[in-house]
């Protein structure tokens, strides 16, 4: 009997019901990768087929199954059918479950877990020996009950070795396979494995894969994507589990948008802010808390010219001089309307000096030919940048964890160097805004061109996915059709630079950042998610540790001749022309 549990390559994907219920299965994925969702989907399918199982619930998150299905709920909650602390007929309940197919949720979230689970395993093993009927024991957070130590519950280990012939299957789920006893993991002939990033956990599951490269691919999986292997399916398959029929109780609580208390303006600024004496020693740049973004919280930041807005002042019985209005750039996120301070390198070059630098680069009219170029205007703007810190696993034979950092221009996706004047070179720019599949297909192209079938063979993507990716790349003018081969198009890449690769260098800001008190910040087009999508293809094990937003002062100098006008950008921090290497 096959049970449909999700989709693979756009088609329904099913697994062996016999192997699921009576076999040995491990579900392994890090936090947030969809492990609990996967278990719930499998449980719902078992309920629909009236197949008995007992689920050890360590977080009290599976009771929602009762909203849709007939099952027995044992726990310490007031709504439980049986109080786990006063239960004296557990053997009768489990026997009835084995015979009737009515599942049991064994909720140990509010009691001493190990003792209760050990007692359950003893009873269930004895009943399986007596009844000899198909039944499944599901152990959530298995590292709590069968750790790689002498504290492991021996009866669960025995079920993993000898339960099959009694019809008693075992499913263990964990975020940390490295700390689960190998006595059980080695018995699991079925594997459902999702995203993993910790090096020790990757090593713990390499016994299930044929090569190191396959293990490394686990770090690049999206949440909800899993590899299914073993007796559950005919071949190793990457798939995604389907929708749930019941509500998911394991979701992370969402922080609701809220507005901060207003700032009191009747406090003198010099008294409110600790004053530091000037020092010749440069300070190490430290990102303020609101500048370092987490991996899953990326504001959509864009800044335009803003008019000055005077601060509101509270009434005061004594007349005071009206404070001078302050203006400055404001950044707003999608989630809240609270303004965030914009940080930037200090502008050490004045406007007059920037005009002198730009004037030295203008063309002068010769005796007979040429034309004079004249300075028209100069305006200080702030060029948005982002300092990324990334951690990844490198090495073909000996795997080591590396860290690197780099600066990305947030207007086009260029790589930026600010060590000796602002300089750009193309690296991520051609790939910004593309889907992950389109990036993967573009990276597979050779300069001589390839057909869609050749791309399918190289990337192992389905024909439909490759077709969509080629359409996307063609629309963005990143590939073009050059010829026909046996009636099939040959596509040639038009990207100017190859896919960027991670190095090992670390970048440090040359000076402490300052809070802007005026000026114009150019609009940010490139965001953290754009870079993360590209890194998932170029370096599947890469994870962005932090993304520090800041800006560099730049003078936008307009130069006009008799027939045209051009713009020269002068770095306001160092005093050199901004260079772009095409």
Coordinates of C-alpha atoms in Angstrom, one line a residue:
X1 CA 0.0 0.0 0.0
X2 CA 1.4 3.4 -1.0
X3 CA 0.5 6.6 0.8
X4 CA 0.7 10.0 -0.9
X5 CA 2.5 12.5 1.3
X6 CA 3.6 15.4 -0.9
X7 CA 5.1 16.5 -4.3
X8 CA 8.3 15.7 -6.1
X9 CA 9.1 17.4 -9.5
X10 CA 5.5 18.7 -9.6
X11 CA 3.9 15.3 -9.3
X12 CA 2.3 13.4 -6.4
X13 CA 4.9 11.5 -4.3
X14 CA 4.0 8.4 -2.3
X15 CA 5.8 6.2 0.1
X16 CA 5.4 2.6 1.2
X17 CA 2.8 2.3 4.0
X18 CA 4.1 -1.1 5.1
X19 CA 7.7 0.2 5.4
X20 CA 6.5 3.3 7.2
X21 CA 4.6 1.5 9.9
X22 CA 6.8 -1.6 10.5
X23 CA 10.2 -0.3 9.4
X24 CA 12.9 1.8 11.1
X25 CA 12.7 5.5 10.0
X26 CA 14.7 8.5 11.0
X27 CA 13.5 12.1 10.4
X28 CA 16.4 14.5 10.7
X29 CA 16.4 18.3 10.1
X30 CA 17.6 21.4 11.9
X31 CA 15.2 23.7 13.7
X32 CA 12.9 25.5 11.4
X33 CA 13.4 23.1 8.5
X34 CA 10.0 21.5 8.7
X35 CA 10.6 18.4 10.8
X36 CA 7.4 18.8 13.0
X37 CA 5.3 19.6 9.9
X38 CA 6.6 16.4 8.3
X39 CA 5.6 14.3 11.2
X40 CA 2.2 15.8 11.4
X41 CA 1.5 15.2 7.7
X42 CA 2.6 11.5 8.1
X43 CA 0.3 11.2 11.2
X44 CA -2.6 12.7 9.4
X45 CA -2.2 10.2 6.6
X46 CA -2.0 7.3 9.1
X47 CA -5.2 8.6 10.7
X48 CA -7.0 8.7 7.4
X49 CA -6.1 5.1 6.8
X50 CA -7.0 4.1 10.4
X51 CA -3.5 2.8 11.1
X52 CA -2.5 2.8 14.8
X53 CA 0.5 4.6 16.2
X54 CA 1.7 6.1 19.4
X55 CA 3.4 9.6 19.2
X56 CA 5.6 10.8 22.0
X57 CA 5.0 14.5 22.1
X58 CA 7.7 16.5 23.9
X59 CA 6.3 20.0 23.2
X60 CA 2.5 19.5 23.4
X61 CA 2.2 20.5 19.7
X62 CA 0.3 17.6 18.1
X63 CA -2.9 17.7 20.1
X64 CA -4.5 19.6 17.1
X65 CA -4.8 16.2 15.4
X66 CA -7.8 15.7 17.6
X67 CA -9.6 18.5 15.9
X68 CA -10.0 16.4 12.8
X69 CA -9.3 12.7 13.8
X70 CA -10.4 10.2 16.4
X71 CA -7.5 9.6 18.8
X72 CA -6.6 9.2 22.5
X73 CA -4.8 12.1 24.2
X74 CA -2.7 11.3 27.3
X75 CA -1.0 14.2 29.1
X76 CA -1.1 16.7 32.0
X77 CA -3.4 19.2 30.3
X78 CA -6.9 19.7 31.7
X79 CA -8.4 18.8 28.4
X80 CA -6.6 15.5 28.1
X81 CA -8.7 12.3 28.2
X82 CA -6.3 10.6 30.6
X83 CA -4.0 12.2 33.3
X84 CA -0.5 11.0 32.6
X85 CA 0.4 11.3 36.3
X86 CA -2.6 9.2 37.5
X87 CA -2.8 6.7 34.7
X88 CA -2.9 3.1 35.8
X89 CA -4.4 1.4 32.7
X90 CA -1.8 2.4 30.1
X91 CA -1.4 -1.2 28.9
X92 CA -5.2 -1.4 28.2
X93 CA -5.2 1.8 26.3
X94 CA -2.2 0.8 24.1
X95 CA -3.7 -2.7 23.5
X96 CA -6.9 -1.1 22.4
X97 CA -5.0 1.2 20.1
X98 CA -3.1 -1.7 18.5
X99 CA -6.3 -3.6 17.9
X100 CA -8.6 -0.7 16.8
X101 CA -6.1 1.5 15.0
X102 CA -7.0 4.6 17.1
X103 CA -3.8 6.5 17.6
X104 CA -2.4 7.7 20.9
X105 CA -0.8 11.1 21.6
X106 CA 1.5 10.6 24.6
X107 CA 2.1 14.2 25.8
X108 CA 5.2 14.4 28.1
X109 CA 5.7 18.1 27.8
X110 CA 4.8 18.9 31.4
X111 CA 6.2 15.9 33.2
X112 CA 9.5 14.1 33.8
X113 CA 9.9 12.8 30.3
X114 CA 12.5 10.0 30.5
X115 CA 10.7 8.0 33.2
X116 CA 7.3 8.2 31.5
X117 CA 8.8 7.3 28.0
X118 CA 10.8 4.4 29.4
X119 CA 7.6 3.0 31.1
X120 CA 5.7 3.4 27.8
X121 CA 8.4 1.6 25.8
X122 CA 8.4 -1.4 28.1
X123 CA 4.7 -1.8 27.9
X124 CA 4.5 -1.3 24.2
X125 CA 7.2 -3.9 23.4
X126 CA 5.5 -6.5 25.6
X127 CA 2.2 -5.8 23.9
X128 CA 3.7 -6.1 20.4
X129 CA 5.1 -9.4 21.4
X130 CA 1.6 -10.6 22.4
X131 CA -0.5 -9.0 19.6
X132 CA 1.9 -9.3 16.5
X133 CA 0.0 -6.5 14.6
X134 CA 1.4 -3.6 12.6
X135 CA 1.9 -0.6 14.9
X136 CA 4.2 2.5 14.9
X137 CA 6.0 4.2 17.8
X138 CA 7.0 7.8 16.9
X139 CA 9.7 9.4 19.2
X140 CA 10.0 13.2 18.8
X141 CA 13.2 14.8 20.0
X142 CA 14.9 11.4 20.1
X143 CA 18.1 12.9 21.4
X144 CA 16.4 13.4 24.8
X145 CA 15.6 9.7 25.1
X146 CA 18.3 7.8 23.2
X147 CA 21.4 10.1 23.5
X148 CA 24.9 8.9 22.7
X149 CA 25.4 8.0 26.3
X150 CA 24.5 5.4 28.9
X151 CA 21.3 7.4 29.7
X152 CA 19.8 6.0 26.5
X153 CA 16.5 4.2 27.1
X154 CA 17.5 0.6 26.3
X155 CA 14.0 -0.6 25.5
X156 CA 13.8 1.8 22.5
X157 CA 17.2 0.5 21.3
X158 CA 15.8 -3.0 21.6
X159 CA 12.7 -2.0 19.6
X160 CA 15.0 -0.7 16.8
X161 CA 16.7 -4.1 16.7
X162 CA 13.9 -6.6 17.3
X163 CA 10.6 -4.7 16.9
X164 CA 10.1 -5.5 13.2
X165 CA 9.3 -9.2 13.6
X166 CA 6.7 -8.2 16.1
X167 CA 5.1 -5.7 13.7
X168 CA 6.3 -2.8 15.9
X169 CA 7.9 0.0 13.8
X170 CA 10.0 2.9 15.0
X171 CA 10.2 6.4 13.8
X172 CA 12.8 8.7 15.5
X173 CA 13.0 12.4 14.9
X174 CA 15.8 14.8 15.9
X175 CA 17.5 18.1 15.1
X176 CA 20.8 16.8 16.3
X177 CA 21.7 13.4 14.9
X178 CA 25.3 13.8 16.2
X179 CA 24.1 13.2 19.8
X180 CA 21.7 10.4 19.1
X181 CA 23.0 6.9 19.8
X182 CA 24.4 5.1 16.7
X183 CA 22.8 1.9 18.0
X184 CA 19.5 3.3 16.7
X185 CA 20.5 5.4 13.8
X186 CA 22.4 2.5 12.2
X187 CA 19.2 0.4 12.3
X188 CA 17.2 3.0 10.4
X189 CA 16.9 1.7 6.9
X190 CA 14.5 4.5 5.9
X191 CA 15.7 8.1 6.0
X192 CA 13.8 11.4 5.7
X193 CA 16.5 14.1 5.9
X194 CA 16.1 17.9 5.6
X195 CA 18.3 20.9 5.9
X196 CA 21.4 20.5 8.2
X197 CA 24.2 23.0 8.7
X198 CA 26.2 21.9 11.8
X199 CA 29.4 20.1 10.7
X200 CA 29.0 17.3 13.4
X201 CA 25.4 16.6 12.3
X202 CA 26.5 16.4 8.6
X203 CA 29.1 13.8 9.6
X204 CA 26.5 11.9 11.6
X205 CA 24.3 11.3 8.5
X206 CA 27.0 10.6 6.0
X207 CA 26.5 6.9 6.5
X208 CA 23.2 7.3 4.6
X209 CA 24.8 8.9 1.5
X210 CA 27.0 7.6 -1.2
X211 CA 29.3 10.7 -1.5
X212 CA 30.5 13.8 0.4
X213 CA 28.9 16.0 -2.2
X214 CA 25.4 14.6 -1.5
X215 CA 25.9 15.3 2.2
X216 CA 27.0 18.9 1.5
X217 CA 23.8 19.5 -0.5
X218 CA 21.8 19.2 2.8
X219 CA 23.0 22.7 3.8
X220 CA 21.4 24.2 0.7
X221 CA 17.9 22.7 1.1
X222 CA 15.0 25.1 1.6
X223 CA 12.8 24.7 4.7
X224 CA 10.3 22.0 3.9
X225 CA 12.4 20.2 1.3
X226 CA 13.6 16.6 2.2
X227 CA 15.5 13.7 0.8
X228 CA 13.7 10.4 1.2
X229 CA 15.7 7.3 0.9
X230 CA 15.6 3.6 1.8
X231 CA 12.7 1.2 1.7
X232 CA 10.1 4.1 1.7
X233 CA 10.8 4.8 -2.0
X234 CA 12.4 3.2 -5.0
X235 CA 15.2 5.7 -5.3
X236 CA 16.5 8.7 -3.4
X237 CA 14.1 11.5 -4.1
X238 CA 14.1 15.2 -3.2
X239 CA 10.5 16.2 -2.3
X240 CA 8.3 18.5 -0.4
X241 CA 5.6 17.4 2.1
X242 CA 2.0 18.4 1.4
X243 CA -0.4 20.6 3.2
X244 CA -1.7 19.8 6.7
X245 CA -5.4 19.2 7.4
X246 CA -5.0 20.3 11.0
X247 CA -3.6 23.4 12.5
X248 CA 0.2 23.6 13.1
X249 CA 0.8 24.2 16.8
X250 CA 4.6 24.3 16.5
X251 CA 4.9 27.7 14.7
X252 CA 7.2 30.3 16.2
X253 CA 5.2 33.1 17.7
X254 CA 5.3 36.3 15.6
X255 CA 6.3 39.6 17.1
X256 CA 3.4 41.9 16.4
X257 CA 4.2 45.4 15.0
X258 CA 4.3 48.1 17.7
X259 CA 5.1 51.8 18.0
X260 CA 7.9 53.0 20.3
X261 CA 7.2 55.6 23.0
X262 CA 7.9 59.2 21.8
X263 CA 11.3 60.8 22.5
X264 CA 11.2 63.5 25.1
X265 CA 12.6 66.7 23.7
X266 CA 12.8 68.8 26.8
X267 CA 16.1 67.2 27.8
X268 CA 19.3 69.0 26.9
X269 CA 21.2 67.0 24.3
X270 CA 24.6 67.5 25.9
X271 CA 23.3 66.2 29.3
X272 CA 21.4 63.3 27.8
X273 CA 24.2 61.8 25.7
X274 CA 27.5 60.7 27.4
X275 CA 30.2 63.0 26.0
X276 CA 33.6 61.6 25.0
X277 CA 36.7 63.6 24.6
X278 CA 38.2 63.4 21.1
X279 CA 41.0 60.9 20.6
X280 CA 43.6 60.3 17.9
X281 CA 43.1 56.6 18.2
X282 CA 40.6 55.3 15.6
X283 CA 37.7 53.4 17.1
X284 CA 36.8 49.9 15.9
X285 CA 33.6 50.1 13.9
X286 CA 30.7 48.5 15.8
X287 CA 27.3 48.0 14.2
X288 CA 24.4 49.2 16.3
X289 CA 21.9 46.6 17.2
X290 CA 19.3 47.8 14.7
X291 CA 21.9 47.5 11.8
X292 CA 22.7 43.8 12.2
X293 CA 19.9 41.9 10.6
X294 CA 19.0 38.3 11.5
X295 CA 18.8 35.7 8.7
X296 CA 15.1 35.8 8.5
X297 CA 14.4 39.5 9.2
X298 CA 15.3 41.6 6.2
X299 CA 13.8 45.1 5.9
X300 CA 13.0 46.5 2.5
X301 CA 15.0 49.7 2.8
X302 CA 14.9 52.6 0.4
X303 CA 15.7 56.2 1.1
X304 CA 14.7 59.3 -0.9
X305 CA 15.1 63.0 -0.3
X306 CA 13.1 64.1 2.7
X307 CA 12.2 67.5 3.9
X308 CA 13.2 68.8 7.4
X309 CA 10.8 67.9 10.1
X310 CA 11.1 69.9 13.4
X311 CA 10.9 67.9 16.6
X312 CA 7.8 68.3 18.7
X313 CA 8.5 70.1 22.0
X314 CA 6.5 69.8 25.2
X315 CA 4.9 72.9 26.8
X316 CA 7.1 74.7 29.3
X317 CA 6.1 77.4 31.7
X318 CA 9.4 79.1 31.2
X319 CA 10.0 80.6 27.8
X320 CA 12.9 78.9 26.0
X321 CA 14.4 79.5 22.6
X322 CA 12.7 77.4 20.0
X323 CA 15.0 74.5 19.1
X324 CA 16.4 74.5 15.7
X325 CA 14.7 71.9 13.4
X326 CA 16.8 68.8 12.6
X327 CA 16.6 66.9 9.4
X328 CA 18.0 63.6 8.3
X329 CA 17.4 60.5 6.2
X330 CA 14.8 58.1 7.5
X331 CA 14.6 54.4 6.7
X332 CA 11.3 52.5 7.0
X333 CA 10.8 48.8 7.1
X334 CA 7.8 46.8 5.9
X335 CA 6.9 45.7 9.4
X336 CA 6.9 49.0 11.3
X337 CA 6.7 52.7 10.7
X338 CA 9.4 53.5 13.2
X339 CA 12.4 55.4 11.7
X340 CA 15.8 53.8 11.8
X341 CA 19.0 55.8 12.0
X342 CA 21.1 55.8 8.8
X343 CA 24.8 55.2 9.4
X344 CA 27.7 56.2 7.2
X345 CA 31.4 56.7 6.9
X346 CA 32.3 60.3 7.8
X347 CA 32.6 62.9 4.9
X348 CA 36.3 64.0 5.3
X349 CA 36.4 65.8 1.9
X350 CA 34.6 69.2 1.6
X351 CA 32.6 70.3 -1.4
X352 CA 35.3 72.7 -2.6
X353 CA 37.9 70.0 -2.5
X354 CA 35.7 67.6 -4.4
X355 CA 35.2 70.3 -7.1
X356 CA 38.9 70.8 -7.4
X357 CA 39.4 67.0 -7.8
X358 CA 36.7 66.8 -10.4
X359 CA 38.1 69.9 -12.2
X360 CA 41.5 68.2 -12.7
X361 CA 39.8 65.4 -14.6
X362 CA 37.9 67.6 -17.1
X363 CA 38.9 67.9 -20.8
X364 CA 40.2 71.2 -22.1
X365 CA 39.8 72.6 -25.6
X366 CA 42.9 72.4 -27.8
X367 CA 44.0 75.0 -30.3
X368 CA 41.9 73.6 -33.2
X369 CA 39.8 70.7 -31.9
X370 CA 37.9 69.6 -28.8
X371 CA 35.6 71.4 -26.4
X372 CA 35.8 72.8 -22.9
X373 CA 34.1 70.9 -20.1
X374 CA 32.7 73.0 -17.3
X375 CA 31.6 72.2 -13.7
X376 CA 27.9 72.6 -13.3
X377 CA 27.0 71.4 -9.8
X378 CA 28.2 69.2 -6.9
X379 CA 26.0 67.5 -4.4
X380 CA 26.9 65.3 -1.4
X381 CA 24.9 62.0 -1.6
X382 CA 25.4 58.7 0.3
X383 CA 26.0 55.5 -1.6
X384 CA 24.3 52.5 0.2
X385 CA 26.5 49.5 0.9
X386 CA 26.2 46.3 2.9
X387 CA 29.0 44.4 4.7
X388 CA 28.2 40.7 4.7
X389 CA 29.8 38.1 7.0
X390 CA 29.4 34.5 5.7
X391 CA 30.3 31.2 7.2
X392 CA 30.7 28.1 5.0
X393 CA 32.3 24.6 4.7
X394 CA 35.2 24.2 2.3
X395 CA 37.6 21.5 1.4
X396 CA 37.2 18.4 -0.9
X397 CA 39.0 15.9 1.4
X398 CA 39.3 17.6 4.8
X399 CA 36.2 19.6 5.6
X400 CA 36.8 22.8 7.5
X401 CA 34.5 25.8 8.4
X402 CA 35.6 29.1 6.9
X403 CA 34.5 32.6 7.4
X404 CA 34.7 35.5 5.0
X405 CA 33.3 39.0 4.6
X406 CA 32.7 41.3 1.7
X407 CA 31.0 44.6 0.8
X408 CA 28.2 44.7 -1.7
X409 CA 26.9 47.8 -3.5
X410 CA 23.2 48.0 -2.7
X411 CA 22.2 49.8 -5.9
X412 CA 23.3 47.3 -8.4
X413 CA 24.9 44.3 -6.7
X414 CA 28.6 45.2 -7.5
X415 CA 31.4 44.1 -5.2
X416 CA 32.8 47.2 -3.4
X417 CA 36.3 48.0 -2.1
X418 CA 36.6 51.0 0.2
X419 CA 40.2 50.5 1.3
X420 CA 41.7 53.2 -0.9
X421 CA 38.7 55.0 -2.4
X422 CA 35.4 53.6 -3.4
X423 CA 35.9 51.1 -6.3
X424 CA 33.4 48.7 -7.8
X425 CA 33.6 45.5 -9.9
X426 CA 30.8 43.4 -11.2
X427 CA 30.2 40.2 -9.3
X428 CA 26.6 39.6 -8.2
X429 CA 25.0 42.2 -10.5
X430 CA 24.0 39.9 -13.3
X431 CA 22.3 37.5 -10.9
X432 CA 20.3 39.9 -8.8
X433 CA 16.6 39.3 -8.9
X434 CA 16.8 35.8 -10.5
X435 CA 15.1 32.8 -9.1
X436 CA 17.3 30.1 -7.6
X437 CA 16.5 27.7 -10.5
X438 CA 17.4 30.4 -13.0
X439 CA 20.8 31.1 -11.3
X440 CA 21.5 27.3 -11.2
X441 CA 20.7 27.0 -15.0
X442 CA 22.8 30.1 -15.8
X443 CA 25.8 28.8 -13.9
X444 CA 25.6 25.5 -15.9
X445 CA 25.9 27.2 -19.3
X446 CA 29.2 26.9 -21.2
X447 CA 30.4 29.7 -23.4
X448 CA 29.7 27.6 -26.5
X449 CA 26.0 27.2 -25.6
X450 CA 23.8 24.3 -24.6
X451 CA 20.4 22.9 -25.4
X452 CA 17.7 22.5 -22.8
X453 CA 18.3 18.8 -22.6
X454 CA 22.0 19.3 -21.9
X455 CA 21.1 21.7 -19.1
X456 CA 18.6 19.1 -17.6
X457 CA 21.3 16.5 -17.6
X458 CA 23.8 18.8 -15.9
X459 CA 21.6 20.3 -13.3
X460 CA 19.2 17.4 -12.7
X461 CA 16.3 19.7 -12.9
X462 CA 13.0 18.7 -14.4
X463 CA 12.2 19.8 -18.0
X464 CA 9.5 22.1 -16.7
X465 CA 11.8 23.9 -14.3
X466 CA 14.5 24.3 -17.0
X467 CA 12.0 25.6 -19.5
X468 CA 10.8 28.3 -16.9
X469 CA 14.4 29.2 -16.1
X470 CA 15.4 29.6 -19.7
X471 CA 12.3 31.8 -20.3
X472 CA 13.3 34.0 -17.3
X473 CA 16.9 34.3 -18.4
X474 CA 15.9 35.1 -22.0
X475 CA 13.5 37.8 -20.8
X476 CA 16.3 39.5 -18.8
X477 CA 18.6 39.3 -21.8
X478 CA 21.1 37.0 -20.0
X479 CA 21.0 34.3 -22.6
X480 CA 20.3 34.3 -26.4
X481 CA 19.4 31.7 -29.0
X482 CA 22.4 31.2 -31.3
X483 CA 21.6 28.2 -33.5
X484 CA 19.5 25.1 -33.9
X485 CA 20.7 21.5 -33.2
X486 CA 18.3 18.8 -34.6
X487 CA 15.4 21.2 -34.3
X488 CA 16.3 22.3 -30.8
X489 CA 17.5 25.8 -29.7
X490 CA 21.1 26.2 -28.5
X491 CA 21.3 28.9 -25.9
X492 CA 24.4 31.0 -25.2
X493 CA 25.0 33.0 -22.1
X494 CA 25.4 36.8 -22.3
X495 CA 26.7 37.4 -18.7
X496 CA 29.8 39.5 -18.6
X497 CA 31.3 37.8 -15.6
X498 CA 31.2 34.3 -14.1
X499 CA 29.4 33.2 -11.0
X500 CA 31.2 34.8 -7.9
X501 CA 32.9 32.4 -5.5
X502 CA 33.6 32.8 -1.8
X503 CA 37.2 33.5 -0.6
X504 CA 38.7 33.6 2.9
X505 CA 39.5 37.4 3.3
X506 CA 37.9 39.5 6.0
X507 CA 36.9 43.1 5.4
X508 CA 37.0 45.8 8.1
X509 CA 35.5 49.3 7.9
X510 CA 38.2 51.9 7.8
X511 CA 36.5 54.2 10.3
X512 CA 33.7 54.3 12.9
X513 CA 30.3 55.0 11.4
X514 CA 28.4 58.2 12.1
X515 CA 24.7 58.9 12.3
X516 CA 23.6 61.1 9.4
X517 CA 22.1 64.4 10.2
X518 CA 21.0 65.3 6.6
X519 CA 21.8 64.5 3.0
X520 CA 20.4 62.1 0.5
X521 CA 20.8 58.3 0.5
X522 CA 20.5 56.6 -2.8
X523 CA 17.8 54.0 -3.0
X524 CA 18.7 50.4 -2.0
X525 CA 17.7 47.9 -4.7
X526 CA 19.7 44.9 -3.5
X527 CA 18.7 43.1 -0.3
X528 CA 20.0 40.3 1.8
X529 CA 17.7 37.7 0.3
X530 CA 19.1 38.4 -3.2
X531 CA 22.6 37.6 -2.0
X532 CA 21.4 34.6 0.0
X533 CA 19.7 33.1 -3.1
X534 CA 22.9 33.4 -5.1
X535 CA 25.1 31.9 -2.4
X536 CA 22.8 28.9 -2.2
X537 CA 23.9 28.0 -5.7
X538 CA 27.5 29.1 -5.6
X539 CA 28.3 27.7 -2.2
X540 CA 25.4 25.5 -0.9
X541 CA 26.8 25.3 2.7
X542 CA 27.0 29.1 3.1
X543 CA 25.0 30.9 5.8
X544 CA 24.9 34.7 6.2
X545 CA 26.0 35.5 9.7
X546 CA 25.2 39.2 9.5
X547 CA 24.5 42.0 7.1
X548 CA 25.6 45.5 8.3
X549 CA 24.0 48.4 6.4
X550 CA 25.9 51.6 6.0
X551 CA 26.7 54.3 3.4
X552 CA 29.7 56.0 1.9
X553 CA 29.7 59.8 1.2
X554 CA 30.1 60.6 -2.5
X555 CA 30.0 63.9 -4.3
X556 CA 27.9 63.8 -7.4
X557 CA 29.6 66.3 -9.7
X558 CA 27.8 67.4 -12.9
X559 CA 30.1 68.3 -15.8
X560 CA 28.8 69.8 -19.1
X561 CA 30.2 70.4 -22.5
X562 CA 28.7 72.0 -25.6
X563 CA 27.1 68.7 -26.8
X564 CA 26.7 66.5 -23.7
X565 CA 26.6 66.3 -19.9
X566 CA 28.2 63.7 -17.7
X567 CA 28.6 62.9 -14.0
X568 CA 31.7 62.3 -12.0
X569 CA 31.5 60.7 -8.6
X570 CA 34.2 61.7 -6.0
X571 CA 34.6 59.6 -2.8
X572 CA 33.9 61.9 0.1
X573 CA 35.8 59.8 2.6
X574 CA 39.1 59.4 0.7
X575 CA 39.0 62.1 -2.0
X576 CA 39.4 59.9 -5.1
X577 CA 37.3 59.3 -8.2
X578 CA 34.9 56.4 -7.8
X579 CA 36.0 53.7 -10.2
X580 CA 33.9 50.9 -11.8
X581 CA 35.6 48.0 -13.4
X582 CA 33.3 46.6 -16.1

